[in-house]
Coordinates of C-alpha atoms and ligand atoms in Angstrom, one line a residue:
X103 CA 0.0 0.0 0.0
X104 CA 1.3 3.4 -0.9
X105 CA 1.1 6.1 1.7
X106 CA -0.1 9.6 0.8
X107 CA 2.8 12.0 1.4
X108 CA 0.4 14.3 3.2
X109 CA -0.3 11.5 5.7
X110 CA 3.4 10.9 6.2
X111 CA 4.0 14.6 6.8
X112 CA 1.1 14.6 9.4
X113 CA 2.6 11.6 11.2
X114 CA 6.0 13.2 11.4
X115 CA 4.4 16.4 12.8
X116 CA 2.5 14.3 15.4
X117 CA 5.7 12.4 16.4
X118 CA 7.7 15.6 16.6
X119 CA 4.9 17.2 18.7
X120 CA 5.0 14.5 21.4
X121 CA 8.8 14.5 21.4
X122 CA 8.6 18.3 22.2
X123 CA 6.9 17.7 25.5
X124 CA 9.0 19.0 28.4
X125 CA 9.4 15.6 30.0
X126 CA 13.0 16.1 31.0
X127 CA 11.8 18.4 33.8
X128 CA 10.2 15.4 35.6
X129 CA 11.7 13.4 38.4
X130 CA 11.5 9.6 37.8
X131 CA 8.0 8.3 38.3
X132 CA 5.6 5.5 37.5
X133 CA 5.3 1.7 37.9
X134 CA 6.7 -0.2 39.6
X135 CA 8.1 2.4 42.1
X136 CA 4.9 4.3 42.7
X137 CA 1.4 3.7 44.1
X138 CA -1.6 5.1 42.3
X139 CA -4.7 7.0 43.5
X140 CA -8.0 5.4 42.7
X141 CA -9.1 6.1 39.2
X142 CA -12.1 8.4 39.9
X143 CA -13.4 11.9 39.2
X144 CA -12.5 13.8 42.5
X145 CA -10.5 10.9 43.9
X146 CA -7.5 11.0 46.2
X147 CA -4.8 8.9 47.8
X148 CA -5.2 7.5 51.3
X149 CA -3.4 9.4 54.0
X150 CA 0.4 9.4 53.6
X151 CA 2.0 9.7 57.0
X152 CA 4.8 12.3 57.3
X153 CA 6.0 15.0 59.6
X154 CA 5.6 18.1 57.5
X155 CA 5.7 21.7 58.4
X156 CA 3.7 23.8 56.0
X157 CA 2.9 27.6 56.3
X158 CA 4.0 27.7 59.9
X159 CA 2.1 24.7 61.2
X160 CA 3.1 21.0 61.6
X161 CA 1.0 18.4 59.8
X162 CA 1.2 14.6 60.1
X163 CA -0.3 13.4 56.9
X164 CA -0.6 14.4 53.2
X165 CA -3.2 13.5 50.6
X166 CA -2.6 13.5 46.9
X167 CA -5.9 14.7 45.5
X168 CA -6.8 13.9 41.9
X169 CA -7.7 17.5 41.0
X170 CA -4.1 18.5 41.0
X171 CA -3.3 19.4 44.6
X172 CA -1.7 18.1 47.8
X173 CA -3.6 18.7 51.1
X174 CA -2.5 18.3 54.7
X175 CA -4.4 16.3 57.4
X176 CA -7.7 16.7 55.4
X177 CA -8.8 15.4 52.0
X178 CA -9.5 18.2 49.6
X179 CA -10.8 16.0 46.8
X180 CA -14.0 17.7 46.0
X181 CA -13.6 21.4 46.4
X182 CA -14.5 23.8 43.7
X183 CA -11.5 25.7 42.2
X184 CA -11.4 29.2 43.7
X185 CA -9.0 32.1 44.0
X186 CA -6.7 32.2 47.0
X187 CA -6.9 32.9 49.9
X188 CA -9.8 30.7 50.9
X189 CA -10.5 29.4 54.4
X190 CA -11.1 25.7 53.8
X191 CA -7.7 24.3 54.0
X192 CA -3.9 24.1 53.6
X193 CA -3.0 23.0 50.1
X194 CA -0.1 23.1 47.6
X195 CA -1.5 22.9 44.0
X196 CA 0.7 22.3 41.0
X197 CA -2.4 22.5 38.8
X198 CA -5.7 22.7 40.6
X199 CA -8.4 21.9 38.0
X200 CA -11.1 19.3 37.5
X201 CA -9.1 16.2 36.5
X202 CA -11.0 13.0 35.6
X203 CA -8.6 10.1 35.2
X204 CA -11.4 7.7 34.6
X205 CA -11.3 9.2 31.1
X206 CA -7.5 9.3 30.8
X207 CA -4.4 9.1 32.9
X208 CA -2.8 7.8 36.0
X209 CA -1.9 9.7 39.2
X210 CA 1.2 8.2 40.8
X211 CA 2.8 8.9 44.1
X212 CA 5.6 7.6 46.3
X213 CA 6.8 8.7 49.7
X214 CA 10.5 7.8 49.5
X215 CA 13.7 7.8 51.5
X216 CA 15.7 6.5 48.6
X217 CA 19.2 7.9 48.8
X218 CA 19.5 8.8 45.1
X219 CA 16.2 10.7 45.1
X220 CA 17.2 12.5 48.3
X221 CA 20.6 13.4 46.8
X222 CA 18.9 14.7 43.5
X223 CA 16.5 16.8 45.5
X224 CA 19.2 18.2 47.9
X225 CA 21.4 19.2 44.9
X226 CA 18.5 20.8 43.0
X227 CA 17.4 22.8 46.1
X228 CA 21.0 23.8 47.0
X229 CA 21.3 25.4 43.6
X230 CA 18.0 27.3 43.9
X231 CA 18.5 28.4 47.5
X232 CA 22.3 29.0 47.8
X233 CA 23.4 29.2 51.4
X234 CA 21.0 26.8 53.0
X235 CA 22.1 23.5 54.4
X236 CA 19.4 21.0 53.6
X237 CA 19.1 17.3 53.3
X238 CA 15.5 16.0 53.1
X239 CA 14.5 13.1 55.4
X240 CA 11.9 12.2 52.8
X241 CA 10.7 13.1 49.3
X242 CA 7.1 12.7 48.1
X243 CA 6.8 12.5 44.3
X244 CA 3.3 13.0 43.0
X245 CA 2.8 12.8 39.2
X246 CA -0.4 13.4 37.2
X247 CA 0.5 11.5 34.0
X248 CA -1.6 12.3 30.9
X249 CA -4.7 13.2 32.9
X250 CA -8.0 14.3 31.2
X251 CA -10.5 16.8 32.5
X252 CA -14.1 16.1 33.7
X253 CA -16.4 15.4 30.7
X254 CA -13.6 15.8 28.1
X255 CA -14.7 14.6 24.7
X256 CA -11.3 14.8 23.1
X257 CA -7.8 13.6 23.8
X258 CA -6.2 16.6 25.5
X259 CA -4.1 15.6 28.5
X260 CA -1.9 17.2 31.1
X261 CA 1.3 15.8 32.7
X262 CA 2.8 17.5 35.7
X263 CA 4.3 16.8 39.0
X264 CA 4.8 18.0 42.6
X265 CA 7.9 17.1 44.5
X266 CA 7.5 17.8 48.2
X267 CA 10.4 17.2 50.6
X268 CA 11.2 18.0 54.2
X269 CA 13.9 17.6 56.8
X270 CA 11.0 18.2 59.3
X271 CA 12.1 21.8 59.8
X272 CA 12.3 23.1 56.3
X273 CA 9.8 22.1 53.6
X274 CA 10.2 22.7 49.9
X275 CA 7.9 22.1 47.0
X276 CA 8.8 21.9 43.3
X277 CA 6.2 21.9 40.6
X278 CA 7.3 20.4 37.3
X279 CA 5.3 20.9 34.1
X280 CA 5.9 18.5 31.2
X281 CA 2.8 18.9 29.0
X282 CA -0.3 21.1 29.5
X283 CA -3.0 20.8 26.8
X284 CA -6.1 21.9 28.8
X285 CA -6.9 24.4 31.6
X286 CA -10.5 24.1 32.5
X287 CA -13.0 21.3 33.3
X288 CA -16.6 21.6 32.2
X289 CA -17.9 22.3 35.8
X290 CA -15.7 25.4 35.8
X291 CA -17.3 26.5 32.6
X292 CA -14.8 25.0 30.2
X293 CA -15.7 23.8 26.8
X294 CA -15.9 20.0 26.4
X295 CA -15.2 19.9 22.7
X296 CA -14.3 21.9 19.7
X297 CA -11.4 24.2 19.1
X298 CA -11.3 25.6 22.7
X299 CA -11.8 22.1 24.2
X300 CA -10.6 22.3 27.8
X301 CA -10.2 26.0 28.1
X302 CA -12.6 28.8 29.2
X303 CA -14.2 30.4 32.1
X304 CA -12.2 29.4 35.3
X305 CA -8.8 28.0 34.2
X306 CA -6.5 26.2 36.6
X307 CA -4.7 27.6 39.6
X308 CA -1.1 26.9 40.5
X309 CA 0.2 27.9 43.9
X310 CA -0.4 27.4 47.6
X311 CA -2.9 28.4 50.3
X312 CA -3.0 28.0 54.1
X313 CA -6.5 29.0 54.8
X314 CA -5.5 32.4 56.2
X315 CA -5.4 35.8 54.6
X316 CA -1.6 36.2 54.4
X317 CA -0.1 32.9 53.4
X318 CA -0.8 32.1 49.9
X319 CA 0.8 32.4 46.5
X320 CA -0.3 32.1 42.9
X321 CA 2.0 31.4 40.0
X322 CA 1.5 34.1 37.3
X323 CA -1.1 33.0 34.7
X324 CA -3.2 31.2 37.3
X325 CA -6.9 31.4 36.6
X326 CA -6.3 32.7 33.1
X327 CA -5.9 30.9 29.8
X328 CA -2.2 31.8 30.0
X329 CA -1.7 29.0 32.5
X330 CA -1.5 26.7 29.4
X331 CA 2.0 28.1 28.9
X332 CA 3.3 27.1 32.4
X333 CA 5.5 24.5 30.7
X334 CA 7.6 27.3 29.4
X335 CA 8.0 29.4 32.5
X336 CA 10.0 29.2 35.7
X337 CA 11.3 30.9 38.8
X338 CA 14.5 28.9 38.8
X339 CA 15.5 29.3 35.1
X340 CA 14.6 25.7 34.4
X341 CA 11.8 25.5 31.8
X342 CA 8.5 24.3 33.3
X343 CA 9.8 24.3 36.9
X344 CA 8.7 26.4 39.9
X345 CA 10.2 26.0 43.4
X346 CA 9.2 27.4 46.8
X347 CA 10.1 27.0 50.4
X348 CA 6.8 26.6 52.2
X349 CA 7.4 25.7 55.9
X350 CA 7.1 29.3 57.2
X351 CA 4.0 31.4 57.3
X352 CA 5.2 33.3 54.3
X353 CA 6.3 31.5 51.2
X354 CA 10.0 32.0 50.3
X355 CA 11.0 32.2 46.7
X356 CA 14.4 31.1 45.3
X357 CA 17.4 33.3 45.0
X358 CA 17.6 32.7 41.3
X359 CA 15.5 35.4 39.7
X360 CA 13.6 38.5 40.8
X361 CA 10.8 37.1 38.8
X362 CA 8.8 35.3 41.5
X363 CA 5.4 35.4 43.1
X364 CA 5.2 37.2 46.4
X365 CA 2.9 36.0 49.1
X366 CA -0.3 37.5 50.0
X367 CA -0.7 38.8 46.5
X368 CA -2.1 37.6 43.2
X369 CA 0.5 38.1 40.6
X370 CA -0.3 38.8 37.0
X371 CA 2.0 38.6 34.0
X372 CA 5.6 39.4 34.8
X373 CA 7.4 36.2 34.0
X374 CA 9.6 35.3 31.2
X375 CA 9.8 32.3 28.9
X376 CA 12.8 30.1 29.6
X377 CA 14.4 28.8 26.4
X378 CA 14.6 25.0 26.0
X379 CA 18.2 23.7 26.2
Ligands
NAG9 C1 -14.1 12.5 47.7 O1 -15.1 13.2 48.2 C2 -16.4 12.6 48.2 C3 -17.4 13.5 48.9 O2 -17.3 14.8 48.4 C4 -16.4 11.2 48.7 O3 -17.7 10.7 48.6 C5 -15.4 10.4 48.1 O4 -15.3 9.1 48.7 C6 -14.0 11.1 48.2 N1 -13.0 10.3 47.5 C7 -12.0 9.7 48.0 C8 -11.0 9.0 47.1 O5 -11.7 9.8 49.2
NAG10 C1 1.1 30.8 24.9 O1 2.3 31.0 24.4 C2 2.3 31.2 22.9 C3 3.7 31.2 22.5 O2 4.4 32.2 23.1 C4 1.5 32.4 22.6 O3 1.4 32.6 21.2 C5 0.1 32.2 23.2 O4 -0.7 33.4 23.0 C6 0.1 31.9 24.7 N1 -1.2 31.6 25.1 C7 -1.9 32.3 26.0 C8 -3.3 31.9 26.3 O5 -1.4 33.2 26.6

């Protein structure tokens, strides 16, 4: 059978497109290392035991919630996406949006004391926060791999990760964005099909919130369509990576750029694309 040159061209474009995903930013994840949350709309992991100071308070468990966030001591699996600050809970959200991995995707997580992972995390954080002396006791890697949104009718999927670590005094979170193809689930007013499938009314929110009025941060582009480009931005000059120290009541940004969110403030715009290397 002879293949139409146009079809061959299209296949090459598709192959090239998937190869251009920013997957190099991700920490290792997946089977057989990791556990998975239940495949469900609004699902979550079971409680992951850990001593973890976040926003000035010590917590003893973490939940990986399917909708793109980590919560502390309480499940936040079924809360409507809303602007920070809001009173209902402490959370760290790499990409808070209405994920439904019954349609597509897996949500992996592992709480690890593996020495190579601890070393990788310590080296990364030392380069972003020069001057600190930090060796994590544990690292939690949570990965949303090719997840769809609620009521999606097409194949758009997102892949992103939160790497949380602590020495039980300091806590750091790293958000890694490999591929973002949608921003909004249909319950937030997003479109379920067509050209703007998975975009619209209330797009995803990336940041952190402690339930009080002062301790929260939002990554620029949050709650706007521009969050689709979070795979190309950074506060540590690594494309698709955002890093914060989160144990104190105010979030601490890295010493790498001046281009960082400040706490207690919704930031708009003001961030630069990081070229792919
Ligand atoms: C998520 O929340 C709902 C209630 O809003 C609950 O019925 C459900 O069991 C929860 N899912 C998990 C995985 O805990
Ligand atoms: C995302 O980035 C591309 C390339 O810079 C730009 O053309 C597009 O307008 C951006 N999208 C949004 C919604 O800001």
